PDB file of C-alpha atoms in Angstrom:
ATOM      1  CA  MET A 179     -74.922  -4.633  77.681  1.00 61.00           C
ATOM      2  CA  LEU A 180     -72.236  -3.413  75.276  1.00 73.00           C
ATOM      3  CA  GLY A 181     -73.013  -6.221  72.826  1.00 67.00           C
ATOM      4  CA  PHE A 182     -76.752  -5.353  72.770  1.00 65.00           C
ATOM      5  CA  LEU A 183     -75.899  -1.725  72.076  1.00 74.00           C
ATOM      6  CA  ILE A 184     -73.542  -2.685  69.219  1.00 78.00           C
ATOM      7  CA  VAL A 185     -76.225  -4.807  67.552  1.00 70.00           C
ATOM      8  CA  LEU A 186     -78.813  -2.067  68.004  1.00 72.00           C
ATOM      9  CA  LEU A 187     -76.403   0.385  66.423  1.00 80.00           C
ATOM     10  CA  SER A 188     -75.914  -2.016  63.459  1.00 77.00           C
ATOM     11  CA  SER A 189     -79.685  -2.038  63.036  1.00 73.00           C
ATOM     12  CA  ALA A 190     -79.687   1.757  62.965  1.00 78.00           C
ATOM     13  CA  PHE A 191     -77.064   1.694  60.127  1.00 81.00           C
ATOM     14  CA  PHE A 192     -79.184  -0.718  58.126  1.00 74.00           C
ATOM     15  CA  CYS A 193     -82.239   1.519  58.623  1.00 75.00           C
ATOM     16  CA  ILE A 194     -80.199   4.623  57.575  1.00 79.00           C
ATOM     17  CA  GLN A 195     -79.326   2.702  54.335  1.00 78.00           C
ATOM     18  CA  ASN A 196     -83.051   2.248  53.698  1.00 73.00           C
ATOM     19  CA  VAL A 197     -83.784   5.899  54.223  1.00 77.00           C
ATOM     20  CA  VAL A 198     -80.911   6.863  51.857  1.00 81.00           C
ATOM     21  CA  VAL A 199     -82.505   4.687  49.139  1.00 77.00           C
ATOM     22  CA  ARG A 200     -85.855   6.348  49.650  1.00 75.00           C
ATOM     23  CA  VAL A 201     -84.239   9.771  49.279  1.00 80.00           C
ATOM     24  CA  LEU A 202     -82.349   8.818  46.089  1.00 82.00           C
ATOM     25  CA  PHE A 203     -85.588   7.746  44.599  1.00 76.00           C
ATOM     26  CA  ASN A 204     -87.954  10.445  45.863  1.00 72.00           C
ATOM     27  CA  GLU A 205     -87.415  14.131  46.751  1.00 76.00           C
ATOM     28  CA  GLN A 206     -87.552  14.619  50.471  1.00 70.00           C
ATOM     29  CA  THR A 207     -87.008  17.436  52.972  1.00 67.00           C
ATOM     30  CA  VAL A 208     -84.031  16.130  55.009  1.00 68.00           C
ATOM     31  CA  LEU A 209     -84.139  17.036  58.741  1.00 65.00           C
ATOM     32  CA  GLY A 210     -86.883  19.471  57.861  1.00 64.00           C
ATOM     33  CA  VAL A 211     -84.293  21.876  56.536  1.00 69.00           C
ATOM     34  CA  PHE A 212     -83.333  21.318  52.895  1.00 71.00           C
ATOM     35  CA  PRO A 213     -85.072  19.525  50.069  1.00 76.00           C
ATOM     36  CA  THR A 214     -83.081  16.918  48.142  1.00 75.00           C
ATOM     37  CA  GLY A 215     -83.356  13.627  46.426  1.00 73.00           C
ATOM     38  CA  GLY A 216     -85.542  12.260  43.691  1.00 75.00           C
ATOM     39  CA  PHE A 217     -82.412  11.807  41.441  1.00 83.00           C
ATOM     40  CA  VAL A 218     -83.643   8.719  39.662  1.00 81.00           C
ATOM     41  CA  ALA A 219     -86.987   7.044  39.118  1.00 78.00           C
ATOM     42  CA  PRO A 220     -87.795   3.920  41.185  1.00 73.00           C
ATOM     43  CA  THR A 221     -87.423   1.523  38.363  1.00 75.00           C
ATOM     44  CA  LEU A 222     -85.698  -1.831  38.117  1.00 76.00           C
ATOM     45  CA  PRO A 223     -82.774  -0.522  35.934  1.00 83.00           C
ATOM     46  CA  ASN A 224     -82.126   2.243  38.404  1.00 82.00           C
ATOM     47  CA  SER A 225     -82.198  -0.233  41.281  1.00 81.00           C
ATOM     48  CA  PHE A 226     -79.477  -2.158  39.483  1.00 85.00           C
ATOM     49  CA  LEU A 227     -77.520   1.086  39.096  1.00 86.00           C
ATOM     50  CA  LEU A 228     -77.794   1.984  42.772  1.00 85.00           C
ATOM     51  CA  MET A 229     -76.779  -1.503  43.774  1.00 86.00           C
ATOM     52  CA  PHE A 230     -73.793  -1.455  41.446  1.00 90.00           C
ATOM     53  CA  MET A 231     -72.559   1.869  42.849  1.00 88.00           C
ATOM     54  CA  ARG A 232     -73.079   0.742  46.424  1.00 86.00           C
ATOM     55  CA  MET A 233     -71.259  -2.553  45.971  1.00 89.00           C
ATOM     56  CA  LEU A 234     -68.521  -1.036  43.756  1.00 91.00           C
ATOM     57  CA  LEU A 235     -67.494   0.791  47.001  1.00 88.00           C
ATOM     58  CA  ALA A 236     -68.567  -1.730  49.581  1.00 86.00           C
ATOM     59  CA  VAL A 237     -66.664  -4.765  48.063  1.00 91.00           C
ATOM     60  CA  PRO A 238     -63.133  -3.224  48.273  1.00 91.00           C
ATOM     61  CA  LEU A 239     -63.945  -1.766  51.654  1.00 86.00           C
ATOM     62  CA  MET A 240     -64.874  -5.055  53.061  1.00 85.00           C
ATOM     63  CA  ALA A 241     -61.930  -6.771  51.276  1.00 90.00           C
ATOM     64  CA  VAL A 242     -59.463  -4.498  53.032  1.00 87.00           C
ATOM     65  CA  LEU A 243     -60.833  -5.235  56.477  1.00 83.00           C
ATOM     66  CA  ALA A 244     -61.867  -8.920  55.985  1.00 85.00           C
ATOM     67  CA  VAL A 245     -58.621 -10.208  57.294  1.00 86.00           C
ATOM     68  CA  THR A 246     -59.109  -8.211  60.447  1.00 85.00           C
ATOM     69  CA  LEU A 247     -62.561  -9.581  60.929  1.00 80.00           C
ATOM     70  CA  TYR A 248     -61.591 -13.178  60.106  1.00 86.00           C
ATOM     71  CA  PRO A 249     -57.812 -13.824  59.369  1.00 90.00           C
ATOM     72  CA  PRO A 250     -58.421 -17.108  57.222  1.00 92.00           C
ATOM     73  CA  THR A 251     -60.773 -15.323  54.920  1.00 91.00           C
ATOM     74  CA  TRP A 252     -58.691 -15.451  51.733  1.00 93.00           C
ATOM     75  CA  LYS A 253     -57.480 -18.991  52.539  1.00 92.00           C
ATOM     76  CA  GLU A 254     -61.009 -20.306  52.806  1.00 91.00           C
ATOM     77  CA  ILE A 255     -62.067 -18.525  49.610  1.00 92.00           C
ATOM     78  CA  GLY A 256     -59.047 -20.003  47.766  1.00 91.00           C
ATOM     79  CA  GLN A 257     -60.026 -23.463  48.909  1.00 91.00           C
ATOM     80  CA  LEU A 258     -63.318 -23.226  47.077  1.00 89.00           C
ATOM     81  CA  ARG A 259     -61.455 -24.090  43.854  1.00 89.00           C
ATOM     82  CA  TYR A 260     -61.054 -27.675  45.028  1.00 88.00           C
ATOM     83  CA  LEU A 261     -63.587 -30.394  43.892  1.00 87.00           C
ATOM     84  CA  GLU A 262     -64.525 -31.398  47.371  1.00 86.00           C
ATOM     85  CA  GLN A 263     -65.503 -27.774  48.090  1.00 88.00           C
ATOM     86  CA  ARG A 264     -67.925 -27.727  45.170  1.00 89.00           C
ATOM     87  CA  PRO A 265     -71.096 -27.841  47.371  1.00 89.00           C
ATOM     88  CA  THR A 266     -69.818 -24.935  49.482  1.00 89.00           C
ATOM     89  CA  LEU A 267     -69.035 -22.943  46.374  1.00 91.00           C
ATOM     90  CA  GLN A 268     -72.458 -23.616  44.917  1.00 91.00           C
ATOM     91  CA  ARG A 269     -74.186 -22.487  48.145  1.00 90.00           C
ATOM     92  CA  ALA A 270     -71.979 -19.320  48.195  1.00 90.00           C
ATOM     93  CA  ILE A 271     -72.950 -18.492  44.603  1.00 93.00           C
ATOM     94  CA  ALA A 272     -76.634 -19.182  45.400  1.00 93.00           C
ATOM     95  CA  GLY A 273     -76.383 -16.791  48.373  1.00 88.00           C
ATOM     96  CA  GLY A 274     -74.930 -13.978  46.147  1.00 90.00           C
ATOM     97  CA  VAL A 275     -77.636 -14.409  43.562  1.00 94.00           C
ATOM     98  CA  LEU A 276     -80.370 -14.324  46.190  1.00 92.00           C
ATOM     99  CA  MET A 277     -78.803 -11.229  47.738  1.00 88.00           C
ATOM    100  CA  PHE A 278     -78.851  -9.561  44.415  1.00 91.00           C
ATOM    101  CA  LEU A 279     -82.463 -10.433  43.805  1.00 91.00           C
ATOM    102  CA  TYR A 280     -83.822  -9.404  47.237  1.00 87.00           C
ATOM    103  CA  LEU A 281     -81.981  -6.071  47.123  1.00 85.00           C
ATOM    104  CA  ALA A 282     -83.297  -5.256  43.655  1.00 85.00           C
ATOM    105  CA  LEU A 283     -86.851  -6.007  44.733  1.00 88.00           C
ATOM    106  CA  LEU A 284     -86.513  -4.084  48.050  1.00 84.00           C
ATOM    107  CA  TYR A 285     -85.060  -1.009  46.230  1.00 80.00           C
ATOM    108  CA  VAL A 286     -87.978  -0.894  43.864  1.00 82.00           C
ATOM    109  CA  SER A 287     -90.442  -1.348  46.820  1.00 84.00           C
ATOM    110  CA  MET A 288     -88.879   1.453  48.824  1.00 76.00           C
ATOM    111  CA  GLY A 289     -89.012   3.748  45.838  1.00 74.00           C
ATOM    112  CA  LEU A 290     -92.737   3.212  45.284  1.00 76.00           C
ATOM    113  CA  ILE A 291     -94.166   3.084  48.798  1.00 77.00           C
ATOM    114  CA  PRO A 292     -93.134   4.617  52.229  1.00 73.00           C
ATOM    115  CA  VAL A 293     -89.871   3.076  53.393  1.00 68.00           C
ATOM    116  CA  GLY A 294     -91.373   2.032  56.766  1.00 66.00           C
ATOM    117  CA  ILE A 295     -94.137   0.046  55.023  1.00 75.00           C
ATOM    118  CA  ALA A 296     -91.703  -1.597  52.551  1.00 79.00           C
ATOM    119  CA  ILE A 297     -89.437  -2.707  55.354  1.00 72.00           C
ATOM    120  CA  THR A 298     -92.381  -4.028  57.371  1.00 71.00           C
ATOM    121  CA  LEU A 299     -93.556  -6.104  54.372  1.00 78.00           C
ATOM    122  CA  PHE A 300     -89.970  -7.277  53.911  1.00 77.00           C
ATOM    123  CA  PHE A 301     -89.848  -8.343  57.535  1.00 70.00           C
ATOM    124  CA  ALA A 302     -92.545 -10.951  56.956  1.00 71.00           C
ATOM    125  CA  TYR A 303     -89.533 -13.073  55.805  1.00 72.00           C
ATOM    126  CA  PRO A 304     -89.464 -15.128  59.083  1.00 67.00           C
ATOM    127  CA  VAL A 305     -92.754 -16.645  57.992  1.00 72.00           C
ATOM    128  CA  PHE A 306     -91.308 -17.835  54.709  1.00 77.00           C
ATOM    129  CA  THR A 307     -88.110 -18.885  56.530  1.00 72.00           C
ATOM    130  CA  ALA A 308     -90.095 -21.138  58.830  1.00 71.00           C
ATOM    131  CA  LEU A 309     -91.909 -22.728  55.878  1.00 77.00           C
ATOM    132  CA  PHE A 310     -88.638 -23.288  53.900  1.00 77.00           C
ATOM    133  CA  SER A 311     -86.951 -24.726  56.960  1.00 72.00           C
ATOM    134  CA  TRP A 312     -89.874 -27.113  57.431  1.00 74.00           C
ATOM    135  CA  ARG A 313     -89.696 -28.222  53.782  1.00 75.00           C
ATOM    136  CA  LEU A 314     -85.916 -28.498  53.491  1.00 73.00           C
ATOM    137  CA  PHE A 315     -84.781 -29.374  57.025  1.00 67.00           C
ATOM    138  CA  GLY A 316     -87.894 -30.971  58.508  1.00 71.00           C
ATOM    139  CA  ASP A 317     -88.137 -28.209  61.107  1.00 67.00           C
ATOM    140  CA  ARG A 318     -91.930 -28.374  61.550  1.00 73.00           C
ATOM    141  CA  PRO A 319     -93.368 -25.070  63.050  1.00 68.00           C
ATOM    142  CA  THR A 320     -94.934 -25.415  66.492  1.00 73.00           C
ATOM    143  CA  PRO A 321     -98.493 -24.123  67.174  1.00 78.00           C
ATOM    144  CA  PHE A 322     -96.819 -21.101  68.871  1.00 74.00           C
ATOM    145  CA  ARG A 323     -94.856 -20.382  65.622  1.00 69.00           C
ATOM    146  CA  TRP A 324     -97.946 -20.677  63.491  1.00 74.00           C
ATOM    147  CA  SER A 325     -99.668 -18.174  65.746  1.00 78.00           C
ATOM    148  CA  VAL A 326     -96.711 -15.736  65.587  1.00 70.00           C
ATOM    149  CA  MET A 327     -96.531 -16.057  61.822  1.00 69.00           C
ATOM    150  CA  GLY A 328    -100.272 -15.229  61.709  1.00 76.00           C
ATOM    151  CA  LEU A 329     -99.643 -12.054  63.666  1.00 76.00           C
ATOM    152  CA  VAL A 330     -96.770 -11.105  61.276  1.00 66.00           C
ATOM    153  CA  LEU A 331     -99.078 -11.438  58.350  1.00 68.00           C
ATOM    154  CA  LEU A 332    -101.819  -9.436  60.179  1.00 76.00           C
ATOM    155  CA  GLY A 333     -99.277  -6.690  60.910  1.00 72.00           C
ATOM    156  CA  GLY A 334     -98.193  -6.614  57.259  1.00 64.00           C
ATOM    157  CA  ILE A 335    -101.770  -6.261  56.130  1.00 69.00           C
ATOM    158  CA  LEU A 336    -102.379  -3.351  58.542  1.00 74.00           C
ATOM    159  CA  THR A 337     -99.437  -1.414  57.065  1.00 66.00           C
ATOM    160  CA  LEU A 338    -100.708  -1.638  53.516  1.00 62.00           C
ATOM    161  CA  PRO A 339    -101.409   1.987  52.311  1.00 60.00           C
ATOM    162  CA  HIS A 340    -104.817   3.086  51.276  1.00 59.00           C
ATOM    163  CA  THR A 341    -104.449   5.225  48.149  1.00 52.00           C
ATOM    164  CA  SER A 342    -106.511   6.684  45.327  1.00 53.00           C
ATOM    165  CA  ALA A 343    -107.101   4.791  42.110  1.00 49.00           C
ATOM    166  CA  ALA A 344    -104.678   7.076  40.281  1.00 48.00           C
ATOM    167  CA  VAL A 345    -101.649   5.570  42.047  1.00 53.00           C
ATOM    168  CA  GLU A 346    -103.191   2.191  42.852  1.00 69.00           C
ATOM    169  CA  GLN A 347    -101.020   0.291  40.302  1.00 75.00           C
ATOM    170  CA  THR A 348     -97.814   1.872  41.512  1.00 76.00           C
ATOM    171  CA  THR A 349     -98.677   1.120  45.063  1.00 78.00           C
ATOM    172  CA  LEU A 350     -99.593  -2.490  44.183  1.00 80.00           C
ATOM    173  CA  ILE A 351     -96.213  -3.007  42.544  1.00 82.00           C
ATOM    174  CA  GLY A 352     -94.550  -1.609  45.611  1.00 83.00           C
ATOM    175  CA  ILE A 353     -96.389  -3.944  47.915  1.00 83.00           C
ATOM    176  CA  LEU A 354     -95.703  -7.033  45.733  1.00 87.00           C
ATOM    177  CA  THR A 355     -92.015  -6.314  45.402  1.00 87.00           C
ATOM    178  CA  GLY A 356     -91.764  -5.710  49.154  1.00 86.00           C
ATOM    179  CA  VAL A 357     -93.342  -9.155  49.883  1.00 86.00           C
ATOM    180  CA  ALA A 358     -91.185 -10.717  47.149  1.00 91.00           C
ATOM    181  CA  SER A 359     -88.037  -9.249  48.639  1.00 89.00           C
ATOM    182  CA  GLY A 360     -88.883 -10.849  51.996  1.00 84.00           C
ATOM    183  CA  LEU A 361     -89.558 -14.217  50.248  1.00 87.00           C
ATOM    184  CA  THR A 362     -86.193 -14.008  48.497  1.00 90.00           C
ATOM    185  CA  TYR A 363     -84.363 -12.991  51.572  1.00 82.00           C
ATOM    186  CA  ALA A 364     -85.939 -15.965  53.436  1.00 80.00           C
ATOM    187  CA  LEU A 365     -84.302 -18.276  50.799  1.00 85.00           C
ATOM    188  CA  TYR A 366     -81.010 -16.368  51.336  1.00 83.00           C
ATOM    189  CA  THR A 367     -81.113 -17.029  55.123  1.00 77.00           C
ATOM    190  CA  VAL A 368     -81.849 -20.736  54.548  1.00 80.00           C
ATOM    191  CA  VAL A 369     -78.895 -20.997  52.137  1.00 83.00           C
ATOM    192  CA  ALA A 370     -76.693 -19.131  54.544  1.00 79.00           C
ATOM    193  CA  GLN A 371     -77.705 -21.353  57.462  1.00 73.00           C
ATOM    194  CA  LYS A 372     -76.620 -24.361  55.527  1.00 79.00           C
ATOM    195  CA  SER A 373     -73.405 -22.672  54.289  1.00 83.00           C
ATOM    196  CA  PHE A 374     -72.261 -21.696  57.794  1.00 76.00           C
ATOM    197  CA  GLU A 375     -71.915 -25.387  58.576  1.00 79.00           C
ATOM    198  CA  THR A 376     -68.750 -25.415  56.491  1.00 83.00           C
ATOM    199  CA  PHE A 377     -67.997 -21.783  55.586  1.00 85.00           C
ATOM    200  CA  HIS A 378     -67.449 -18.728  57.779  1.00 84.00           C
ATOM    201  CA  PRO A 379     -69.965 -15.788  57.535  1.00 82.00           C
ATOM    202  CA  VAL A 380     -67.242 -13.196  56.736  1.00 85.00           C
ATOM    203  CA  PRO A 381     -66.020 -14.799  53.452  1.00 89.00           C
ATOM    204  CA  PHE A 382     -69.556 -15.867  52.630  1.00 87.00           C
ATOM    205  CA  THR A 383     -70.802 -12.257  53.013  1.00 84.00           C
ATOM    206  CA  TRP A 384     -67.915 -10.829  50.949  1.00 90.00           C
ATOM    207  CA  LEU A 385     -68.661 -13.314  48.132  1.00 92.00           C
ATOM    208  CA  SER A 386     -72.334 -12.321  48.338  1.00 88.00           C
ATOM    209  CA  PHE A 387     -71.346  -8.623  47.935  1.00 89.00           C
ATOM    210  CA  LEU A 388     -68.961  -9.493  45.033  1.00 93.00           C
ATOM    211  CA  ILE A 389     -71.668 -11.606  43.151  1.00 94.00           C
ATOM    212  CA  THR A 390     -74.201  -8.818  43.712  1.00 91.00           C
ATOM    213  CA  LEU A 391     -71.747  -6.335  42.195  1.00 93.00           C
ATOM    214  CA  VAL A 392     -71.162  -8.471  39.152  1.00 94.00           C
ATOM    215  CA  LEU A 393     -74.769  -9.328  38.562  1.00 93.00           C
ATOM    216  CA  SER A 394     -75.948  -5.738  38.941  1.00 91.00           C
ATOM    217  CA  GLY A 395     -73.218  -4.669  36.510  1.00 91.00           C
ATOM    218  CA  VAL A 396     -74.205  -7.332  33.993  1.00 91.00           C
ATOM    219  CA  SER A 397     -77.877  -6.327  34.359  1.00 89.00           C
ATOM    220  CA  LEU A 398     -77.098  -2.737  33.481  1.00 86.00           C
ATOM    221  CA  LEU A 399     -75.831  -4.035  30.096  1.00 85.00           C
ATOM    222  CA  PHE A 400     -79.378  -5.212  29.281  1.00 81.00           C
ATOM    223  CA  TRP A 401     -81.603  -2.916  31.249  1.00 75.00           C
ATOM    224  CA  GLN A 402     -80.863   0.784  31.152  1.00 71.00           C
ATOM    225  CA  GLU A 403     -82.798   3.971  31.374  1.00 64.00           C
ATOM    226  CA  HIS A 404     -82.486   5.838  28.082  1.00 61.00           C
ATOM    227  CA  GLY A 405     -82.826   9.499  27.201  1.00 57.00           C
ATOM    228  CA  THR A 406     -82.089  10.963  30.662  1.00 67.00           C
ATOM    229  CA  ALA A 407     -78.859  12.547  31.990  1.00 74.00           C
ATOM    230  CA  LEU A 408     -78.085  11.276  35.462  1.00 78.00           C
ATOM    231  CA  PRO A 409     -76.876  13.558  38.271  1.00 82.00           C
ATOM    232  CA  TRP A 410     -73.772  11.485  38.976  1.00 83.00           C
ATOM    233  CA  LEU A 411     -72.386  13.614  41.898  1.00 87.00           C
ATOM    234  CA  PRO A 412     -75.355  13.183  44.290  1.00 85.00           C
ATOM    235  CA  LEU A 413     -75.668   9.550  43.140  1.00 86.00           C
ATOM    236  CA  TRP A 414     -72.027   8.840  44.081  1.00 88.00           C
ATOM    237  CA  ILE A 415     -72.446  10.631  47.318  1.00 87.00           C
ATOM    238  CA  GLY A 416     -75.483   8.524  48.104  1.00 85.00           C
ATOM    239  CA  GLY A 417     -73.603   5.406  46.928  1.00 84.00           C
ATOM    240  CA  LEU A 418     -70.698   6.212  49.188  1.00 87.00           C
ATOM    241  CA  LEU A 419     -72.927   6.875  52.193  1.00 87.00           C
ATOM    242  CA  SER A 420     -74.876   3.677  51.417  1.00 84.00           C
ATOM    243  CA  ALA A 421     -71.606   1.595  51.168  1.00 84.00           C
ATOM    244  CA  ILE A 422     -70.306   2.976  54.499  1.00 85.00           C
ATOM    245  CA  VAL A 423     -73.510   2.296  56.447  1.00 85.00           C
ATOM    246  CA  THR A 424     -73.914  -1.171  54.786  1.00 79.00           C
ATOM    247  CA  PHE A 425     -70.380  -2.159  55.599  1.00 77.00           C
ATOM    248  CA  ALA A 426     -70.634  -0.679  59.180  1.00 80.00           C
ATOM    249  CA  GLY A 427     -73.955  -2.451  59.724  1.00 76.00           C
ATOM    250  CA  HIS A 428     -72.397  -5.848  58.801  1.00 69.00           C
ATOM    251  CA  LEU A 429     -69.230  -5.196  60.810  1.00 70.00           C
ATOM    252  CA  LEU A 430     -71.025  -4.223  63.977  1.00 76.00           C
ATOM    253  CA  ASN A 431     -73.565  -7.114  63.560  1.00 69.00           C
ATOM    254  CA  ASN A 432     -70.727  -9.554  63.315  1.00 61.00           C
ATOM    255  CA  ILE A 433     -69.060  -8.147  66.461  1.00 68.00           C
ATOM    256  CA  GLY A 434     -72.345  -8.266  68.271  1.00 69.00           C
ATOM    257  CA  ILE A 435     -73.017 -11.880  67.295  1.00 62.00           C
ATOM    258  CA  ARG A 436     -69.576 -12.731  68.669  1.00 61.00           C
ATOM    259  CA  MET A 437     -70.405 -10.998  71.975  1.00 66.00           C
ATOM    260  CA  ILE A 438     -74.047 -11.999  72.636  1.00 59.00           C
ATOM    261  CA  GLY A 439     -74.729 -14.787  70.168  1.00 54.00           C
ATOM    262  CA  ALA A 440     -76.732 -15.006  66.931  1.00 46.00           C
ATOM    263  CA  THR A 441     -80.076 -15.582  68.620  1.00 45.00           C
ATOM    264  CA  SER A 442     -80.025 -12.511  70.787  1.00 51.00           C
ATOM    265  CA  ALA A 443     -78.697 -10.499  67.827  1.00 56.00           C
ATOM    266  CA  SER A 444     -81.654 -11.606  65.682  1.00 54.00           C
ATOM    267  CA  ILE A 445     -84.121 -10.637  68.347  1.00 53.00           C
ATOM    268  CA  ILE A 446     -82.658  -7.106  68.454  1.00 59.00           C
ATOM    269  CA  GLY A 447     -82.733  -7.052  64.723  1.00 60.00           C
ATOM    270  CA  ALA A 448     -86.546  -7.415  64.999  1.00 58.00           C
ATOM    271  CA  SER A 449     -86.667  -3.746  65.813  1.00 59.00           C
ATOM    272  CA  ASN A 450     -85.768  -2.839  62.170  1.00 66.00           C
ATOM    273  CA  PRO A 451     -89.271  -2.002  61.004  1.00 63.00           C
ATOM    274  CA  ALA A 452     -90.060   0.188  63.935  1.00 65.00           C
ATOM    275  CA  LEU A 453     -86.608   1.843  63.904  1.00 67.00           C
ATOM    276  CA  THR A 454     -86.903   2.465  60.148  1.00 68.00           C
ATOM    277  CA  VAL A 455     -90.235   4.219  60.734  1.00 68.00           C
ATOM    278  CA  VAL A 456     -88.730   6.393  63.468  1.00 70.00           C
ATOM    279  CA  LEU A 457     -85.642   7.275  61.446  1.00 70.00           C
ATOM    280  CA  ALA A 458     -87.696   8.001  58.334  1.00 71.00           C
ATOM    281  CA  TRP A 459     -89.905  10.354  60.512  1.00 71.00           C
ATOM    282  CA  LEU A 460     -86.856  12.142  61.944  1.00 70.00           C
ATOM    283  CA  MET A 461     -84.799  12.368  58.796  1.00 69.00           C
ATOM    284  CA  ILE A 462     -87.386  12.946  56.057  1.00 68.00           C
ATOM    285  CA  GLN A 463     -90.675  13.539  57.967  1.00 66.00           C
ATOM    286  CA  GLU A 464     -92.264  10.440  56.484  1.00 67.00           C
ATOM    287  CA  THR A 465     -95.348   9.672  58.579  1.00 69.00           C
ATOM    288  CA  LEU A 466     -97.745   6.726  58.881  1.00 68.00           C
ATOM    289  CA  ASN A 467    -101.272   6.688  60.157  1.00 73.00           C
ATOM    290  CA  GLY A 468    -102.227   5.067  63.491  1.00 79.00           C
ATOM    291  CA  LEU A 469    -103.301   1.779  61.879  1.00 77.00           C
ATOM    292  CA  GLN A 470    -100.015   1.427  59.944  1.00 71.00           C
ATOM    293  CA  ILE A 471     -98.009   2.220  63.089  1.00 79.00           C
ATOM    294  CA  THR A 472     -99.959  -0.576  64.820  1.00 82.00           C
ATOM    295  CA  GLY A 473     -99.025  -2.958  62.000  1.00 76.00           C
ATOM    296  CA  VAL A 474     -95.344  -2.133  62.297  1.00 73.00           C
ATOM    297  CA  ALA A 475     -95.441  -2.692  66.045  1.00 79.00           C
ATOM    298  CA  ILE A 476     -97.188  -6.092  65.577  1.00 78.00           C
ATOM    299  CA  VAL A 477     -94.663  -7.225  63.087  1.00 70.00           C
ATOM    300  CA  THR A 478     -91.716  -6.111  65.232  1.00 70.00           C
ATOM    301  CA  LEU A 479     -93.021  -7.786  68.335  1.00 76.00           C
ATOM    302  CA  SER A 480     -94.044 -10.952  66.501  1.00 73.00           C
ATOM    303  CA  VAL A 481     -90.544 -11.379  64.919  1.00 64.00           C
ATOM    304  CA  ALA A 482     -88.994 -10.762  68.369  1.00 68.00           C
ATOM    305  CA  LEU A 483     -91.260 -13.437  69.844  1.00 70.00           C
ATOM    306  CA  LEU A 484     -90.335 -15.870  67.036  1.00 61.00           C
ATOM    307  CA  GLY A 485     -86.628 -15.304  67.715  1.00 58.00           C
ATOM    308  CA  ARG A 486     -87.092 -15.663  71.477  1.00 61.00           C
ATOM    309  CA  GLU A 487     -88.994 -18.871  71.176  1.00 60.00           C
ATOM    310  CA  ARG A 488     -86.220 -20.406  69.063  1.00 54.00           C
ATOM    311  CA  GLY A 489     -83.707 -19.190  71.640  1.00 53.00           C
ATOM    312  CA  LEU A 490     -85.580 -20.887  74.501  1.00 53.00           C
ATOM    313  CA  GLU A 491     -85.715 -24.186  72.434  1.00 53.00           C
ATOM    314  CA  LYS A 492     -81.923 -24.065  72.003  1.00 50.00           C
ATOM    315  CA  GLY A 493     -81.340 -23.047  75.573  1.00 50.00           C
TER     316      GLY A 493
END
């Protein structure tokens, strides 16, 4: 029971991170008491900036505790310099690049459309993961999986917001980037699955964080918002909060996986869309209509069913 609670808490931290990003991009009334947020526009350059600030704090934090999580962390990272470890190094780099891309797309999506909808669209990624696994590993989806993936897509469609023509283009960009972030994350999970055959998740995750930090920093050299003075104090406060909840989420998730296994942890993780909607409602009073809530519920239950079916196969 403790393991399940730990993984559920890790999901809550990840959802808080999503709400923090929403607040940084759009002014909200937090806890119904005080208005704050809207410090930067939801653009790609500002997504790079928020990622850079987040990882600038998260990378050293995880580096300090990496040895506690997995003592041989630095030894395994050091071995990547050897020629026979070249495939492992290439997969680790690919994982970092994909993490950078899916976070950038997700940040933009959460800035343009309600965070609950963005996360629900993102959580269509198991559909893409199943297709990539079929293509790369020969893991052909069963009829049951095809049915579940159809439900995921149906739920995603139900969550799509209905807006006026004046904001239609902005909403469309938010929807497309939300789906694209899920597609990119699916590639990340496939790369991670292959990497974990020879490389432990803790050093793999730290390298993904580090590469995301470097790429977001380099991107800022080419894409920057000009002509506006940024409110650095609230941005750094948001970055610190984001780094803490990101690190805590990964730490608790790793502990939970060790206690109850990856399959059970992934099933609990399917609660993310619904949990994000609940937290967004509690923290910033962001509401969805009945049809959109139904879509969130369908996606959540479908992803849980998909994870459960895989667990029964392995059991």
